[in-house]
XYZ file of C-alpha atoms in Angstrom:
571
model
C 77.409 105.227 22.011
C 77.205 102.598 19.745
C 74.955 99.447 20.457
C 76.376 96.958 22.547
C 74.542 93.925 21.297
C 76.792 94.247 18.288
C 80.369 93.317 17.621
C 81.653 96.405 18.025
C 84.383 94.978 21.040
C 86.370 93.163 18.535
C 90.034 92.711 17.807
C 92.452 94.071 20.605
C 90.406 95.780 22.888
C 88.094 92.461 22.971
C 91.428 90.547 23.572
C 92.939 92.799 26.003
C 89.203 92.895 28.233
C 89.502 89.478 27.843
C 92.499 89.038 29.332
C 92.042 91.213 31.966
C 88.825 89.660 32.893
C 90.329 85.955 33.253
C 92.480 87.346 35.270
C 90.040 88.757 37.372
C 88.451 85.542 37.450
C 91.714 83.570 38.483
C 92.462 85.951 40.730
C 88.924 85.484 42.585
C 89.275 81.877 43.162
C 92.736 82.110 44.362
C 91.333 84.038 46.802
C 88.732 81.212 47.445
C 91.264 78.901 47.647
C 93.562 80.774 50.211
C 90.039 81.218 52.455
C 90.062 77.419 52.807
C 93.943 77.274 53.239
C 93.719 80.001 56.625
C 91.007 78.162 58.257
C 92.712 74.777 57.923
C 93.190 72.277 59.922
C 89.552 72.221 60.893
C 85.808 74.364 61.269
C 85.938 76.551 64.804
C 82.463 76.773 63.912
C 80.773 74.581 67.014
C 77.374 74.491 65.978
C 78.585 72.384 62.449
C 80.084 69.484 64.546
C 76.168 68.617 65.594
C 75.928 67.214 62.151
C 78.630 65.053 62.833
C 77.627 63.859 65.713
C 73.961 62.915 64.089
C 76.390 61.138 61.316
C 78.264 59.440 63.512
C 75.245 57.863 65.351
C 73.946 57.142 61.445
C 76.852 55.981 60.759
C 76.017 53.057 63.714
C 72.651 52.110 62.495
C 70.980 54.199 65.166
C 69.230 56.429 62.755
C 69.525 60.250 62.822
C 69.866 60.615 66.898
C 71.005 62.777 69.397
C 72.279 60.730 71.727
C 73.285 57.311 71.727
C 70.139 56.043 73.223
C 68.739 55.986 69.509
C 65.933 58.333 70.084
C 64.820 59.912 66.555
C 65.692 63.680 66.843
C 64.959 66.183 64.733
C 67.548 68.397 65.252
C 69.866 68.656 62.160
C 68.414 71.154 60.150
C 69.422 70.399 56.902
C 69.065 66.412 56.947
C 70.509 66.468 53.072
C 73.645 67.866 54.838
C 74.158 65.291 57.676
C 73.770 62.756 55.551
C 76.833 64.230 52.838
C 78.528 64.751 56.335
C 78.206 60.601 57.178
C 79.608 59.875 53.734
C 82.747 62.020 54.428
C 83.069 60.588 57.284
C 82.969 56.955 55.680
C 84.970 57.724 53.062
C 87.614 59.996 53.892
C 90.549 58.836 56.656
C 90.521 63.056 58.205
C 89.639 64.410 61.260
C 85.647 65.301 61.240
C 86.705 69.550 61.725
C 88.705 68.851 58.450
C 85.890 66.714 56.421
C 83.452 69.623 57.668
C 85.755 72.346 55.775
C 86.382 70.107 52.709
C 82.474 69.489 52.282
C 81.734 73.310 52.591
C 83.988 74.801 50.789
C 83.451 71.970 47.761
C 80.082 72.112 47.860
C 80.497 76.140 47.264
C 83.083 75.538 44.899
C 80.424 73.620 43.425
C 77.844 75.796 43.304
C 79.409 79.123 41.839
C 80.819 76.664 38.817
C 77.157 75.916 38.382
C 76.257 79.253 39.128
C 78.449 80.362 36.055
C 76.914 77.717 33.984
C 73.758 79.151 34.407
C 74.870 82.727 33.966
C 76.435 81.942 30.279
C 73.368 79.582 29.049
C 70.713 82.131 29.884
C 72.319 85.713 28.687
C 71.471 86.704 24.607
C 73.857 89.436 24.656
C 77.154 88.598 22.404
C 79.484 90.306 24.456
C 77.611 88.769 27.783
C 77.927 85.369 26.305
C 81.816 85.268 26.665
C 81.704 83.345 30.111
C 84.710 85.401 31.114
C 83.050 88.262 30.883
C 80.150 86.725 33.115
C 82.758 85.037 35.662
C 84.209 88.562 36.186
C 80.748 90.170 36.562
C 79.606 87.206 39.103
C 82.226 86.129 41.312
C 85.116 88.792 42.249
C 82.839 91.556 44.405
C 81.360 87.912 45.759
C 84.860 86.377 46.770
C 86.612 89.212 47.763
C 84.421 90.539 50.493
C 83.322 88.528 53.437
C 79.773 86.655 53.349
C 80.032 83.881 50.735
C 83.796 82.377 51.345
C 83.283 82.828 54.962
C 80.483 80.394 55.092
C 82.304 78.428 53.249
C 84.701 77.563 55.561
C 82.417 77.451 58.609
C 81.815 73.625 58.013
C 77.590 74.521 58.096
C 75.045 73.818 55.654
C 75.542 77.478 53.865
C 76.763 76.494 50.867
C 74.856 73.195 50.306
C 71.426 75.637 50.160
C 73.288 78.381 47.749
C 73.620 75.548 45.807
C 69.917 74.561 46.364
C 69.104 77.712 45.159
C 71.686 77.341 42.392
C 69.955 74.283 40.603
C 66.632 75.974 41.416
C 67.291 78.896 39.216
C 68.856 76.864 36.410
C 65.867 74.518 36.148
C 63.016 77.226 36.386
C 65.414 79.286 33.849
C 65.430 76.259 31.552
C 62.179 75.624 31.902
C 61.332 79.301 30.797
C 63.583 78.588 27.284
C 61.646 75.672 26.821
C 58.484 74.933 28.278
C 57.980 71.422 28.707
C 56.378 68.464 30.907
C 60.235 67.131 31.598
C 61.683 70.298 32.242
C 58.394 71.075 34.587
C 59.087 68.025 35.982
C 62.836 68.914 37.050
C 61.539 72.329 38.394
C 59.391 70.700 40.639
C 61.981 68.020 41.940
C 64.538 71.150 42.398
C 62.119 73.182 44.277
C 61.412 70.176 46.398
C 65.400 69.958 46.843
C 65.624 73.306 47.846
C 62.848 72.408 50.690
C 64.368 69.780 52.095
C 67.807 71.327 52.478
C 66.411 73.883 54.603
C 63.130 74.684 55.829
C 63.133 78.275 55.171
C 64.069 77.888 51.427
C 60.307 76.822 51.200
C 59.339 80.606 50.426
C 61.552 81.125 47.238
C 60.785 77.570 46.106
C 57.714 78.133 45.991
C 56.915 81.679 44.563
C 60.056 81.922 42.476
C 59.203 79.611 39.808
C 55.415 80.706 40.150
C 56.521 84.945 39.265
C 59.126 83.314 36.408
C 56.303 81.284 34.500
C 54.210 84.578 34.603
C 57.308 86.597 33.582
C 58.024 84.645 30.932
C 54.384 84.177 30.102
C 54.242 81.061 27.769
C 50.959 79.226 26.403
C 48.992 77.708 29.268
C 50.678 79.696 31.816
C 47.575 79.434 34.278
C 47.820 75.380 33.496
C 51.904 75.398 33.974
C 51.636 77.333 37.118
C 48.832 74.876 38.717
C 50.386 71.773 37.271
C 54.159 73.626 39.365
C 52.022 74.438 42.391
C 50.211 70.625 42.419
C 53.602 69.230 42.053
C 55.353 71.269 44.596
C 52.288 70.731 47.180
C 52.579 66.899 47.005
C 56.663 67.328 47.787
C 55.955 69.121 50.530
C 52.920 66.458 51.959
C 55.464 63.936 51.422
C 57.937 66.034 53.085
C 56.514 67.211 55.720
C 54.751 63.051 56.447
C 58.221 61.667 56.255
C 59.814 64.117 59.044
C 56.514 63.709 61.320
C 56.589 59.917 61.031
C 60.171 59.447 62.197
C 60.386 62.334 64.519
C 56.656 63.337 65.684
C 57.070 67.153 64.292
C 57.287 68.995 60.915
C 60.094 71.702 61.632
C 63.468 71.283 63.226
C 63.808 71.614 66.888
C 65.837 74.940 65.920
C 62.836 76.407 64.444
C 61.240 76.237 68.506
C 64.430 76.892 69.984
C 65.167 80.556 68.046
C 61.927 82.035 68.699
C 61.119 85.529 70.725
C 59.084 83.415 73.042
C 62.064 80.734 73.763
C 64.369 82.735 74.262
C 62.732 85.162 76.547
C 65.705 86.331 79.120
C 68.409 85.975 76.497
C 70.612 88.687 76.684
C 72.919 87.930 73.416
C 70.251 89.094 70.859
C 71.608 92.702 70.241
C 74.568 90.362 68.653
C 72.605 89.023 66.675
C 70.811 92.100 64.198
C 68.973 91.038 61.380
C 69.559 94.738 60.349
C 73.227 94.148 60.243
C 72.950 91.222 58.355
C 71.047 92.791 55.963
C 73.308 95.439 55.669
C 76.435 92.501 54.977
C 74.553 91.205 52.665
C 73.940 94.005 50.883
C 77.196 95.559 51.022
C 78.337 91.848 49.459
C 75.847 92.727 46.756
C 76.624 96.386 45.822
C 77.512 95.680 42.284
C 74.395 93.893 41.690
C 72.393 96.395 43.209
C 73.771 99.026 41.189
C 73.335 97.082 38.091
C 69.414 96.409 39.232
C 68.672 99.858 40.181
C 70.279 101.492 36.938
C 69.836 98.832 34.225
C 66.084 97.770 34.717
C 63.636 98.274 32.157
C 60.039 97.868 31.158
C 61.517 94.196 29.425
C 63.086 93.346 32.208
C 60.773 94.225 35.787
C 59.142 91.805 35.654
C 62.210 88.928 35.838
C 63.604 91.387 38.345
C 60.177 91.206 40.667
C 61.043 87.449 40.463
C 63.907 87.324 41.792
C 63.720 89.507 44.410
C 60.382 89.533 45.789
C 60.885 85.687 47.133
C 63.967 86.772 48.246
C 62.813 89.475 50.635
C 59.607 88.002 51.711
C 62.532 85.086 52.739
C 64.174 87.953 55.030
C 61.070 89.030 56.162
C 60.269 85.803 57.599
C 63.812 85.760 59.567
C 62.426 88.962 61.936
C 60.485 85.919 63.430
C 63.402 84.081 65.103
C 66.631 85.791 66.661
C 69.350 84.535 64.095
C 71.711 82.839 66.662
C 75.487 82.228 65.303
C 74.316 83.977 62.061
C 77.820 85.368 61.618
C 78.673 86.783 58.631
C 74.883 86.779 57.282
C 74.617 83.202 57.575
C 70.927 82.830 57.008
C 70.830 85.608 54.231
C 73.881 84.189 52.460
C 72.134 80.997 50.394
C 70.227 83.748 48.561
C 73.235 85.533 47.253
C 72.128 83.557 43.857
C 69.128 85.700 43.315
C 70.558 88.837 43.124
C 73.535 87.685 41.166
C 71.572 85.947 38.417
C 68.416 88.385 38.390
C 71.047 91.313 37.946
C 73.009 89.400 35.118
C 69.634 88.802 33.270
C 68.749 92.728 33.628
C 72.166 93.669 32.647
C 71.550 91.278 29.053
C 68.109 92.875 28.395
C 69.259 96.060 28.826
C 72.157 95.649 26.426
C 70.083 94.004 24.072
C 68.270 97.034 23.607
C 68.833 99.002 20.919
C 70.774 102.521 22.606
C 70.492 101.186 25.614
C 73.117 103.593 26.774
C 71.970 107.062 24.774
C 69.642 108.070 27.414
C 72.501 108.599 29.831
C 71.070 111.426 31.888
C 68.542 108.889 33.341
C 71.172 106.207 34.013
C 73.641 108.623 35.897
C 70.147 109.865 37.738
C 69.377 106.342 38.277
C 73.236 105.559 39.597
C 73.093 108.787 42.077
C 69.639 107.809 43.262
C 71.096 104.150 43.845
C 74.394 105.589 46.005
C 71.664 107.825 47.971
C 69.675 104.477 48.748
C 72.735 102.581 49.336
C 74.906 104.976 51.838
C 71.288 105.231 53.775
C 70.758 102.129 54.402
C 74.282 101.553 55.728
C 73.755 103.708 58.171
C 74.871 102.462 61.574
C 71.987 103.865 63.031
C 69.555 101.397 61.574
C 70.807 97.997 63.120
C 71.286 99.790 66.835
C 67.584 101.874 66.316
C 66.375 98.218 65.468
C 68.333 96.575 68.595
C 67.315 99.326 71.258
C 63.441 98.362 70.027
C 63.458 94.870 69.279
C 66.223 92.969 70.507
C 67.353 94.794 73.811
C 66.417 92.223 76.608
C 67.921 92.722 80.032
C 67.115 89.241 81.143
C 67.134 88.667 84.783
C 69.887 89.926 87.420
C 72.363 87.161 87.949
C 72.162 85.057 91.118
C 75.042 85.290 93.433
C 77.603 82.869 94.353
C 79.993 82.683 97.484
C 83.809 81.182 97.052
C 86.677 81.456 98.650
C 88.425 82.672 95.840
C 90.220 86.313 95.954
C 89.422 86.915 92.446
C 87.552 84.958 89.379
C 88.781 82.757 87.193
C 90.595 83.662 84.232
C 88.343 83.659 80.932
C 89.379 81.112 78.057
C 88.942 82.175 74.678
C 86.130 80.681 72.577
C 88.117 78.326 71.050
C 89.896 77.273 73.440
C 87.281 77.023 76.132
C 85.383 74.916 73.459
C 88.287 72.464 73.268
C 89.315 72.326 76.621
C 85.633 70.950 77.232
C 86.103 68.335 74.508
C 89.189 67.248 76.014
C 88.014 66.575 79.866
C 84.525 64.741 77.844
C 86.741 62.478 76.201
C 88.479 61.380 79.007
C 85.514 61.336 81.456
C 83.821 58.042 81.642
C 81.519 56.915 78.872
C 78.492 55.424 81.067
C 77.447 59.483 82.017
C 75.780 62.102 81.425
C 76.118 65.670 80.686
C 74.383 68.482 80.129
C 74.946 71.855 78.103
C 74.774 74.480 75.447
C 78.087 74.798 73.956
C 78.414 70.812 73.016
C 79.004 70.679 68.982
C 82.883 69.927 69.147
C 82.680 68.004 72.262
C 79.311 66.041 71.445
C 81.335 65.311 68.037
C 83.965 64.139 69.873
C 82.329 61.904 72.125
C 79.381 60.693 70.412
C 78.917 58.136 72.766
C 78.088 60.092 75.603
C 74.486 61.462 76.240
C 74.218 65.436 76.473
C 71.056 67.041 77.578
C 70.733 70.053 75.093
C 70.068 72.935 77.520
C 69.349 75.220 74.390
C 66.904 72.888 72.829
C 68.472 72.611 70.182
C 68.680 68.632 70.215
C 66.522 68.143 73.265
C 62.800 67.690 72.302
C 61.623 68.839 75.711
C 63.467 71.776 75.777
C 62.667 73.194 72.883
C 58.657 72.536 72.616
C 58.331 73.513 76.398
C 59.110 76.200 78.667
C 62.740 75.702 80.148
C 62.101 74.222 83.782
C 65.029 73.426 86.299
C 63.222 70.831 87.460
C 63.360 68.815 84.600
C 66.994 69.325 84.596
C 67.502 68.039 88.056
C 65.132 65.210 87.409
C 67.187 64.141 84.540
C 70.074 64.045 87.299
C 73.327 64.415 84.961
C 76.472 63.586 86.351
C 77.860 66.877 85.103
C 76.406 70.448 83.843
C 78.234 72.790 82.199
C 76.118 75.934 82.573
C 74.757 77.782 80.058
C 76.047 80.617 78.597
C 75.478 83.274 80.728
C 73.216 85.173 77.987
C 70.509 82.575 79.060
C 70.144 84.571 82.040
C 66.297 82.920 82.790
C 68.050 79.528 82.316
C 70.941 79.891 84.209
C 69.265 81.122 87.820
C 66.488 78.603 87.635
C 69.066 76.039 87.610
C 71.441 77.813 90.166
C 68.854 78.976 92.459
C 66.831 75.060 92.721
C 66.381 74.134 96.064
C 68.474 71.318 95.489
C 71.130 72.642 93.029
C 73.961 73.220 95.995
C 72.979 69.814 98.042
C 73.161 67.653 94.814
C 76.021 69.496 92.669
C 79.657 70.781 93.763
C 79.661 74.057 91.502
C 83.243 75.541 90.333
C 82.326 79.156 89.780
C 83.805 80.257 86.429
C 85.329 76.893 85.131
C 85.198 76.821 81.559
C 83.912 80.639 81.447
C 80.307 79.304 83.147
C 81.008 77.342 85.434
C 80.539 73.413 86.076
C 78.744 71.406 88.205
C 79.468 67.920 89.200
C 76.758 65.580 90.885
C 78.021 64.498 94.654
C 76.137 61.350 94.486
C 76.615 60.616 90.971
C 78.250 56.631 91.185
C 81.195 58.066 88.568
C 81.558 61.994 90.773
C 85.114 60.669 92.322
C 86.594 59.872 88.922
C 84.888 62.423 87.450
C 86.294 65.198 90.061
C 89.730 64.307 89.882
C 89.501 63.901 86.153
C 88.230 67.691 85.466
C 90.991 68.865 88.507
C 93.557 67.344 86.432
C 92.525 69.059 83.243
C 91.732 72.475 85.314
C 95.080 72.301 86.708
C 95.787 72.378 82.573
C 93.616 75.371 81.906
C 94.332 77.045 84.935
C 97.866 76.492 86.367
C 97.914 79.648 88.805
C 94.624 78.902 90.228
C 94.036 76.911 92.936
C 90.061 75.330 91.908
C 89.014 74.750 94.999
C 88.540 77.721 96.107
C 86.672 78.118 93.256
C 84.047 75.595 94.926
C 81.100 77.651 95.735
C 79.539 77.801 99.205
C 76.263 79.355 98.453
C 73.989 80.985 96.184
C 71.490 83.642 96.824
C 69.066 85.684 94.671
C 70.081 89.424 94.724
C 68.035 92.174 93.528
C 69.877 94.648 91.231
C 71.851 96.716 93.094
C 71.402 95.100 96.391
C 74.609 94.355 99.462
C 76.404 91.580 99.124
C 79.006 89.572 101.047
C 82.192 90.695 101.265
C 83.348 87.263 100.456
C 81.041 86.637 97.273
C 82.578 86.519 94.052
C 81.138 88.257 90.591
C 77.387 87.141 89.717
C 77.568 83.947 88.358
C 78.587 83.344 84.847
C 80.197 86.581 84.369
């Protein structure tokens, strides 16, 4: 077969591929564009409407807080994010579930028009260099399947650190054309970019312009790569000084929260398998695997080692922390970039070379040994081998509660549960205080109420140190909305206090968990009739006091109970 580094795809075959690859192309970002049309009119992603709450409160003059109190709290993880989340809040007259989808979806918008700038300016190839012909190599596989425009419309920080990684790659790229002290310079500020977005982009911003300078091995490398590192280092100081000055710690409170240790007792991490995720992303990815596995030569390893090697010592790193709402591959999904670009550049070189495609025999060998790797690691039997060793956690055995009720409550769905909680908060008084773990819609919607963040994921003292009921009670909120029942260790310390039943009046599945309201709060009559009249909403066939429990009692596994006690609590 001829040489494709030549002109040989001219005159109507050209036109016709051309064509058919714009179409392609259109036809991709249609696509993107319908993703953002079905999840309109706002994110049911709870966990983004945190960043509007620490925008709102901003937004005030109180600084990037929690609560309204003013307390500096680290627990936005991306504070590049919040603080794009405060200006769509001051700019645009929408609902803050609508800005969040608009900002996402944008910003990833955004970031695969960059990430096809990038793609044409570094490919030598002639055929390559038609940016149609690298739209439809980068983006349909990418839209069409789940991970990328899924995040996009989740109103998180996804997108904002694909495009981190976006301006990363075109800088160190550039800077590999060109060697220079400016274009250094940017490399450095982008890397530092790419740190402060999220924490664990720190890994590829750090070795993947280090493996690129030695992979494109210019004069002075050893002086270019010190000079990067030097640069990079003092980023990071200044980093790292800014965050402990305003909130006493380095790392986001969801770095302490996530851990093994923390969440010790937590029954939900089978749902969350870094195996599977791996697997999503991969399966996203399949094109560009191929093209890695069967187009990679001598000329072209090393760019492929640096791409990919800060990319998986990035996934490595995430078997440190269970992944919590990582739908979808969240955490995996920023580096998307690196396999799409590191595969493009293969692809190029291996055009470029002269009968590149005469030695078929190894590149079908090569595309049969990829499928074999590929079909393998799909295998269902890796994520649930993985879960059964790592992740399987029976927690403890609920405690038991006693109603009066003949059967349990009926169970809202997510959504719905979520805002059905937002709507009693924002009609509860504004002087109290609440605590929880499902509070990102309803914090966002009443940002002037204190929550006590029972996952630690806002709450300082939650997060740094073991989980203690005490603290809880001492903190005396007006109203609890207990855990999720996955925080099985949580949820009985709290239930089982000596003074849990004397201070609170429980309602045994309300809102899925169950809420607690404090009998000698100064607000609890107001309070009580206000979450009857929104039960009675929820709930019209039930009656909720006899949802009012009685008593609770530890009960081993398998042990008697009363003939009048309800489920275990939570379920």
């Amino acid at each position: 077969m001829p040489d494709m580094s030549d002109d040989t795809m001219n005159g109507g075959p050209a036109r016709w591929a051309g064509w058919a690859c714009s179409l392609l192309v259109a036809a991709a970002f249609v696509g993107y564009a319908v993703v953002l049309y079905d999840a309109m009119p706002e994110s049911t992603f709870d966990d983004a409407y945190m960043f509007v709450r620490y925008a709102a409160h901003l937004l005030e003059g109180k600084g990037i807080a929690w609560n309204p109190d003013g307390a500096q709290v680290f627990g936005a993880t991306s504070l590049p994010y919040m603080l794009l989340v405060a200006a769509g809040l001051k700019i645009l007259p929408l609902p803050p579930g609508t800005i969040l989808l608009l900002l996402s979806w944008s910003v990833g918008l955004a970031a695969l028009l960059g990430l096809w700038i990038v793609g044409v300016r570094n490919v030598e190839n002639s055929l390559l260099r038609n940016p149609v012909f690298v739209g439809a190599f980068l983006f349909p596989l990418v839209l069409v399947l789940n991970i990328f425009p899924m995040n996009a419309v989740t109103g998180m920080d996804t997108t904002l650190s694909f495009a981190s990684h976006v301006i990363l790659i075109g800088a160190v790229l550039s800077f590999c054309r060109q060697p220079g002290v400016g274009a250094l310079s940017v490399v450095v500020l982008a890397a530092g970019a790419a740190l402060a977005v999220r924490p664990e982009n720190a890994v590829c911003a750090l070795l993947f312009p280090m493996l690129s300078i030695v992979a494109r091995r210019p004069e002075s490398m050893r002086r270019w790569i010190a000079a990067f590192v030097a640069g990079f280092a003092l980023l990071c100081l200044l980093d790292g000084g800014l965050k402990f000055v305003l909130f006493g710690q380095f790392f986001p409170l969801g770095a302490h929260a996530k851990t093994f240790a923390s969440l010790a007792g937590y029954t939900g991490k089978g749902d969350w398998n870094h195996v599977a995720y791996l697997q999503d992303f991969l399966t996203n990815g399949m094109m560009f695997f191929f093209t890695l596995v069967i187009c990679v030569e001598r000329r072209s390893l090393a760019w492929m080692v640096a791409f990919l090697a800060p990319m998986a010592a990035t996934f490595a790193c995430f078997f440190t922390f269970i992944p919590v709402m990582g739908f979808d591959a969240r955490y995996q999904c920023p580096f998307l970039p690196y396999l799409m670009i590191g595969s493009l550049l293969v692809l190029d070189r291996f055009l470029m070379e002269k009968g590149g495609w005469r030695p078929w025999r190894r590149n079908a060998a090569r595309f049969a040994a990829a499928c074999v790797i590929f079909a393998g690691f799909q295998s269902p039997a890796l994520p649930e081998s993985f879960a059964d060793r790592y992740l399987r956690d029976e927690g403890l055995p609920p405690a038991r509660v006693v109603t009066s009720a003949s059967r349990p409550l009926e169970q809202l769905d997510f959504w719905q549960n979520i805002v059905g909680f937002s709507s009693l908060l924002q009609r509860l008084p504004r002087d109290i205080t609440i605590a929880a773990t499902e509070h990102g819609y309803a914090g966002a919607g009443s940002p002037d109420v204190p929550i006590i963040d029972l996952s630690g994921l806002n709450s300082p003292e939650y997060a740094l140190e073991e989980f203690s009921a005490d603290r809880v009670m001492a903190a005396k909120p007006d109203l609890i909305w207990l855990p999720h029942p996955h925080y099985t260790v949580r949820v009985k310390r709290i239930l089982l206090h000596p003074r849990f039943l004397q201070e609170y009046e429980l309602y045994e599945g309300a809102f899925n968990f169950g809420v607690a309201l404090a009998r000698n709060g100064p607000r609890y009559g107001e309070i009580r009739r206000t979450f009857l009249g929104v039960a009675t909403i929820l709930y019209p066939d039930a009656d909720m006091l006899e949802y009012i429990v009685n008593d609770i009692y530890d009960a081993p596994s398998g042990a008697g109970e009363p003939a009048s006690a309800t489920t275990p609590a939570g379920d």
